[in-house]
Amino acid sequence: MMVSQELKKTLWATADKLRSNMDAAEYKHIVLGLIFLKYVSDTFSERRSELRRKFTDPNDEYYLSDQVSLERELEDRDYYTEASVFWIPETARWESIRDNAKQPNLGRLIDDALFAIEAENPRLKNILDKRFARTELEPGRLGELVDLISKIGFEKGKSRDVLGEVYEYFLGQFANAEGKKGGQFYTPASIVKVIVEIIAPHKGKVYDPCCGSGGMFVQSEKFIESHGGRFGDISIYGQEGNPTTWRLVAMNLAIRGMDFNLGKEPADTFTRNQHPDLRADYIMANPPFNISDWWNEKLAWDARWEYGPPPVGNANYAWLSHILYHLKPSGLAGVVLANGSMSSNQSNEDVIRKEMIERDVVDCMVALPPQLFFNTQIPACLWFLTKDKRTNGRDRRGEILFIDARKLGRMETRVTRVFDEADVAKIATAYHAWRTDDETKEKYQNVPGFAYAAKKEEVKAHDYVLTPGRYVGAEEIEDDDETFAEKMQRLTVQLADQMQQSQAIDAEIRKQLAQVGFTL
């Protein structure tokens, strides 16, 4: 079910108004926490209503001949867990929160509800953010927020879809409101869609080593469902070092009924790898750009540095090496990095890049336009990696596809650019046509200024620099067979005609002004 954009905008505008002077970074945990509480309560209530129908239907296998025991059976948690529904204690159900929305101790009641839910559902242990009793919202505003969120999930049986969409929309709005800090937990939808459409994760293990709020996972499930797959065809593995963001991603996935493994705890991906033995079919990542303080001495001889030791002062190639280490031989990875990663020759990065190219693990490079991110103006690119170019399409050994997407997209606001669906499709179709796989029937051809399939020897001639602009060339200008003299003659006549029209308009304006007593 799609939630209308107007509904999401209205809900956001109201929620944002209630924020008053509270910092957006703090407020997001209040709002998103309440949306999650509403979700788990709604899904519990829907399951309860379903069970009531089953218990009273003589033709249903769940039918209870002893209707006196019906209420007792409705409180049997096994009926809920078998349907992958969280068990919600009576005092933690949304009705109880809503009925106490005007009470001065509402914050404490919500915290108690979250503690109770965690106690009854081990999968949610330490995930729910219990900060409502100490919130700095103005008096009465928390109750107003509860009243607002009570209105979400109007259509019976659709609350999961509605709340999931609202949660995702609010994540984006909070990231925008937080600006630079927002980019720490949120990857813009435009970039996520490009990566997912190229990776095409139909079935298997999906891994994100710096998963933020989980946008890559959510979009992967949407991709599968839109291509006729089944919900749950992918297994989700993630890692996130920031404890509050780790909670956000867990709630974002739980609110959609998705199973996931985020490791035992929030932890640094390099020093406390939560999935050391994982080999994934698909890896998608938007690591923080150019991290300088990532190194630890115990990483010196790490098995992940197969292509060479990454520089201690910049984590870009550490991320690439980590991702290749966890990728299955037939897998495909997509990574967002700063543009400098494509050409840097500092601190061994050029040596690692050369080794990756010589060993043929770079499949495709995409240059992105500016202003796609909330948090940085650093130009960015996409790396697509694979260990075996004989899989997932034709044999592409010795080739790299370069795509220059810097001219795509439109300015949605004064400071933010987005890709429309046609932009995403143009990039993804070029890749899949080049790969000659089942994702498109289009035939690949080089497009000057946009796409070029280069041989390894050409990349070597460019000193192993992977900047698409070096390979795609200039965009072809359509030849209209009109000589310069002919064009100038036509344009001169056109200009003279327009000037004459301008004079006529000017005269008419003067005439109209004179009639009301004004002259120029």
PDB file of C-alpha atoms in Angstrom, residues 53-200:
ATOM      1  CA  ARG A  53     -12.278 -14.727  14.090  1.00  0.00           C
ATOM      2  CA  LYS A  54     -10.548 -18.102  13.880  1.00  0.00           C
ATOM      3  CA  PHE A  55     -11.561 -19.145  17.405  1.00  0.00           C
ATOM      4  CA  THR A  56     -15.226 -18.421  16.703  1.00  0.00           C
ATOM      5  CA  ASP A  57     -15.416 -19.935  13.196  1.00  0.00           C
ATOM      6  CA  PRO A  58     -16.601 -23.587  13.329  1.00  0.00           C
ATOM      7  CA  ASN A  59     -14.949 -24.236   9.948  1.00  0.00           C
ATOM      8  CA  ASP A  60     -11.527 -23.031  11.078  1.00  0.00           C
ATOM      9  CA  GLU A  61      -8.879 -25.381  12.486  1.00  0.00           C
ATOM     10  CA  TYR A  62      -8.397 -22.904  15.366  1.00  0.00           C
ATOM     11  CA  TYR A  63     -12.077 -23.124  16.373  1.00  0.00           C
ATOM     12  CA  LEU A  64     -12.676 -23.324  20.127  1.00  0.00           C
ATOM     13  CA  SER A  65     -15.685 -25.369  21.131  1.00  0.00           C
ATOM     14  CA  ASP A  66     -15.322 -23.971  24.624  1.00  0.00           C
ATOM     15  CA  GLN A  67     -15.940 -20.281  24.005  1.00  0.00           C
ATOM     16  CA  VAL A  68     -15.514 -19.574  27.715  1.00  0.00           C
ATOM     17  CA  SER A  69     -11.739 -20.048  27.280  1.00  0.00           C
ATOM     18  CA  LEU A  70     -11.559 -17.653  24.314  1.00  0.00           C
ATOM     19  CA  GLU A  71     -10.188 -14.659  26.231  1.00  0.00           C
ATOM     20  CA  ARG A  72      -7.579 -16.838  27.906  1.00  0.00           C
ATOM     21  CA  GLU A  73      -6.474 -18.257  24.553  1.00  0.00           C
ATOM     22  CA  LEU A  74      -6.195 -14.768  23.086  1.00  0.00           C
ATOM     23  CA  GLU A  75      -3.500 -14.075  25.685  1.00  0.00           C
ATOM     24  CA  ASP A  76      -1.452 -17.158  24.730  1.00  0.00           C
ATOM     25  CA  ARG A  77       1.784 -15.733  23.345  1.00  0.00           C
ATOM     26  CA  ASP A  78       2.503 -18.809  21.163  1.00  0.00           C
ATOM     27  CA  TYR A  79      -0.285 -17.797  18.790  1.00  0.00           C
ATOM     28  CA  TYR A  80       1.551 -14.532  18.136  1.00  0.00           C
ATOM     29  CA  THR A  81       5.130 -15.741  17.915  1.00  0.00           C
ATOM     30  CA  GLU A  82       4.134 -18.425  15.394  1.00  0.00           C
ATOM     31  CA  ALA A  83       3.047 -15.581  13.095  1.00  0.00           C
ATOM     32  CA  SER A  84       6.273 -13.608  13.753  1.00  0.00           C
ATOM     33  CA  VAL A  85       4.312 -11.014  15.723  1.00  0.00           C
ATOM     34  CA  PHE A  86       5.889  -9.430  18.785  1.00  0.00           C
ATOM     35  CA  TRP A  87       4.092 -10.214  22.044  1.00  0.00           C
ATOM     36  CA  ILE A  88       2.898  -6.957  23.625  1.00  0.00           C
ATOM     37  CA  PRO A  89       1.947  -6.928  27.326  1.00  0.00           C
ATOM     38  CA  GLU A  90      -1.395  -5.283  28.050  1.00  0.00           C
ATOM     39  CA  THR A  91       0.099  -2.201  29.751  1.00  0.00           C
ATOM     40  CA  ALA A  92       2.382  -1.601  26.733  1.00  0.00           C
ATOM     41  CA  ARG A  93      -0.350  -1.660  24.077  1.00  0.00           C
ATOM     42  CA  TRP A  94      -0.993   1.547  22.194  1.00  0.00           C
ATOM     43  CA  GLU A  95      -4.511   1.899  23.572  1.00  0.00           C
ATOM     44  CA  SER A  96      -3.045   2.222  27.060  1.00  0.00           C
ATOM     45  CA  ILE A  97      -0.531   4.859  25.903  1.00  0.00           C
ATOM     46  CA  ARG A  98      -3.199   6.773  23.992  1.00  0.00           C
ATOM     47  CA  ASP A  99      -5.613   6.734  26.941  1.00  0.00           C
ATOM     48  CA  ASN A 100      -2.922   8.284  29.149  1.00  0.00           C
ATOM     49  CA  ALA A 101      -1.755  10.884  26.625  1.00  0.00           C
ATOM     50  CA  LYS A 102      -2.803  13.770  28.888  1.00  0.00           C
ATOM     51  CA  GLN A 103      -1.148  12.411  32.038  1.00  0.00           C
ATOM     52  CA  PRO A 104       1.895  14.273  33.403  1.00  0.00           C
ATOM     53  CA  ASN A 105       3.821  10.998  33.794  1.00  0.00           C
ATOM     54  CA  LEU A 106       3.283   9.932  30.148  1.00  0.00           C
ATOM     55  CA  GLY A 107       7.033   9.770  29.447  1.00  0.00           C
ATOM     56  CA  ARG A 108       7.580   7.293  32.278  1.00  0.00           C
ATOM     57  CA  LEU A 109       4.608   5.192  31.105  1.00  0.00           C
ATOM     58  CA  ILE A 110       6.115   4.965  27.591  1.00  0.00           C
ATOM     59  CA  ASP A 111       9.538   3.993  28.969  1.00  0.00           C
ATOM     60  CA  ASP A 112       7.903   1.315  31.118  1.00  0.00           C
ATOM     61  CA  ALA A 113       6.044   0.016  28.052  1.00  0.00           C
ATOM     62  CA  LEU A 114       9.294  -0.258  26.108  1.00  0.00           C
ATOM     63  CA  PHE A 115      11.015  -2.062  28.996  1.00  0.00           C
ATOM     64  CA  ALA A 116       8.089  -4.514  29.141  1.00  0.00           C
ATOM     65  CA  ILE A 117       8.213  -5.163  25.376  1.00  0.00           C
ATOM     66  CA  GLU A 118      11.955  -5.845  25.493  1.00  0.00           C
ATOM     67  CA  ALA A 119      11.501  -8.201  28.434  1.00  0.00           C
ATOM     68  CA  GLU A 120       8.902 -10.229  26.519  1.00  0.00           C
ATOM     69  CA  ASN A 121      10.738 -10.237  23.157  1.00  0.00           C
ATOM     70  CA  PRO A 122      14.432 -11.229  23.308  1.00  0.00           C
ATOM     71  CA  ARG A 123      14.993 -10.098  19.697  1.00  0.00           C
ATOM     72  CA  LEU A 124      14.379  -6.513  20.816  1.00  0.00           C
ATOM     73  CA  LYS A 125      16.738  -6.667  23.791  1.00  0.00           C
ATOM     74  CA  ASN A 126      18.621  -3.346  24.190  1.00  0.00           C
ATOM     75  CA  ILE A 127      17.213  -2.058  20.908  1.00  0.00           C
ATOM     76  CA  LEU A 128      14.415   0.236  22.092  1.00  0.00           C
ATOM     77  CA  ASP A 129      15.467   3.740  23.113  1.00  0.00           C
ATOM     78  CA  LYS A 130      13.967   4.527  26.491  1.00  0.00           C
ATOM     79  CA  ARG A 131      14.395   8.290  26.857  1.00  0.00           C
ATOM     80  CA  PHE A 132      10.812   9.523  27.095  1.00  0.00           C
ATOM     81  CA  ALA A 133      10.772  10.281  30.851  1.00  0.00           C
ATOM     82  CA  ARG A 134      13.692  12.689  30.447  1.00  0.00           C
ATOM     83  CA  THR A 135      12.643  14.287  27.166  1.00  0.00           C
ATOM     84  CA  GLU A 136      12.958  18.056  26.958  1.00  0.00           C
ATOM     85  CA  LEU A 137       9.746  18.527  24.998  1.00  0.00           C
ATOM     86  CA  GLU A 138       7.541  21.344  26.192  1.00  0.00           C
ATOM     87  CA  PRO A 139       4.767  20.268  28.620  1.00  0.00           C
ATOM     88  CA  GLY A 140       1.867  18.598  26.819  1.00  0.00           C
ATOM     89  CA  ARG A 141       3.745  18.199  23.518  1.00  0.00           C
ATOM     90  CA  LEU A 142       4.488  14.492  24.044  1.00  0.00           C
ATOM     91  CA  GLY A 143       0.768  13.839  24.495  1.00  0.00           C
ATOM     92  CA  GLU A 144       0.006  15.788  21.309  1.00  0.00           C
ATOM     93  CA  LEU A 145       2.585  13.675  19.488  1.00  0.00           C
ATOM     94  CA  VAL A 146       0.908  10.498  20.747  1.00  0.00           C
ATOM     95  CA  ASP A 147      -2.446  11.840  19.472  1.00  0.00           C
ATOM     96  CA  LEU A 148      -0.874  12.555  16.058  1.00  0.00           C
ATOM     97  CA  ILE A 149       0.706   9.115  15.694  1.00  0.00           C
ATOM     98  CA  SER A 150      -2.566   7.518  16.788  1.00  0.00           C
ATOM     99  CA  LYS A 151      -3.941   8.659  13.419  1.00  0.00           C
ATOM    100  CA  ILE A 152      -1.378   6.644  11.415  1.00  0.00           C
ATOM    101  CA  GLY A 153      -2.390   3.233  10.144  1.00  0.00           C
ATOM    102  CA  PHE A 154      -5.994   3.964   9.340  1.00  0.00           C
ATOM    103  CA  GLU A 155      -6.715   1.042   7.029  1.00  0.00           C
ATOM    104  CA  LYS A 156      -7.289  -2.289   8.666  1.00  0.00           C
ATOM    105  CA  GLY A 157      -4.615  -4.835   7.811  1.00  0.00           C
ATOM    106  CA  LYS A 158      -2.329  -2.193   6.285  1.00  0.00           C
ATOM    107  CA  SER A 159      -0.727  -0.588   9.317  1.00  0.00           C
ATOM    108  CA  ARG A 160       2.635  -2.282   8.698  1.00  0.00           C
ATOM    109  CA  ASP A 161       2.866  -0.804   5.190  1.00  0.00           C
ATOM    110  CA  VAL A 162       1.647   2.618   6.282  1.00  0.00           C
ATOM    111  CA  LEU A 163       3.887   2.869   9.344  1.00  0.00           C
ATOM    112  CA  GLY A 164       6.872   1.536   7.396  1.00  0.00           C
ATOM    113  CA  GLU A 165       6.487   4.227   4.748  1.00  0.00           C
ATOM    114  CA  VAL A 166       5.967   6.956   7.327  1.00  0.00           C
ATOM    115  CA  TYR A 167       9.042   5.762   9.256  1.00  0.00           C
ATOM    116  CA  GLU A 168      11.165   5.867   6.087  1.00  0.00           C
ATOM    117  CA  TYR A 169       9.848   9.305   5.112  1.00  0.00           C
ATOM    118  CA  PHE A 170      10.516  10.696   8.582  1.00  0.00           C
ATOM    119  CA  LEU A 171      14.070   9.290   8.534  1.00  0.00           C
ATOM    120  CA  GLY A 172      14.749  11.281   5.376  1.00  0.00           C
ATOM    121  CA  GLN A 173      13.199  14.431   6.782  1.00  0.00           C
ATOM    122  CA  PHE A 174      15.216  14.163   9.993  1.00  0.00           C
ATOM    123  CA  ALA A 175      18.404  13.613   7.996  1.00  0.00           C
ATOM    124  CA  ASN A 176      17.614  16.753   6.029  1.00  0.00           C
ATOM    125  CA  ALA A 177      16.860  18.705   9.222  1.00  0.00           C
ATOM    126  CA  GLU A 178      20.120  17.589  10.830  1.00  0.00           C
ATOM    127  CA  GLY A 179      22.167  18.450   7.748  1.00  0.00           C
ATOM    128  CA  LYS A 180      25.742  17.217   8.067  1.00  0.00           C
ATOM    129  CA  LYS A 181      25.003  14.984  11.063  1.00  0.00           C
ATOM    130  CA  GLY A 182      22.028  13.447   9.243  1.00  0.00           C
ATOM    131  CA  GLY A 183      24.303  11.823   6.693  1.00  0.00           C
ATOM    132  CA  GLN A 184      25.739   9.641   9.422  1.00  0.00           C
ATOM    133  CA  PHE A 185      22.610   7.508   9.505  1.00  0.00           C
ATOM    134  CA  TYR A 186      20.861   8.119   6.181  1.00  0.00           C
ATOM    135  CA  THR A 187      21.840   7.488   2.549  1.00  0.00           C
ATOM    136  CA  PRO A 188      19.727   9.508   0.074  1.00  0.00           C
ATOM    137  CA  ALA A 189      17.135   7.402  -1.730  1.00  0.00           C
ATOM    138  CA  SER A 190      18.530   8.338  -5.155  1.00  0.00           C
ATOM    139  CA  ILE A 191      21.864   6.677  -4.404  1.00  0.00           C
ATOM    140  CA  VAL A 192      20.299   3.670  -2.688  1.00  0.00           C
ATOM    141  CA  LYS A 193      18.059   3.016  -5.699  1.00  0.00           C
ATOM    142  CA  VAL A 194      20.956   3.155  -8.179  1.00  0.00           C
ATOM    143  CA  ILE A 195      23.015   0.691  -6.132  1.00  0.00           C
ATOM    144  CA  VAL A 196      20.116  -1.716  -5.624  1.00  0.00           C
ATOM    145  CA  GLU A 197      19.000  -1.598  -9.271  1.00  0.00           C
ATOM    146  CA  ILE A 198      22.538  -2.407 -10.419  1.00  0.00           C
ATOM    147  CA  ILE A 199      23.197  -5.053  -7.756  1.00  0.00           C
ATOM    148  CA  ALA A 200      19.745  -6.621  -8.411  1.00  0.00           C
TER     149      ALA A 200
END
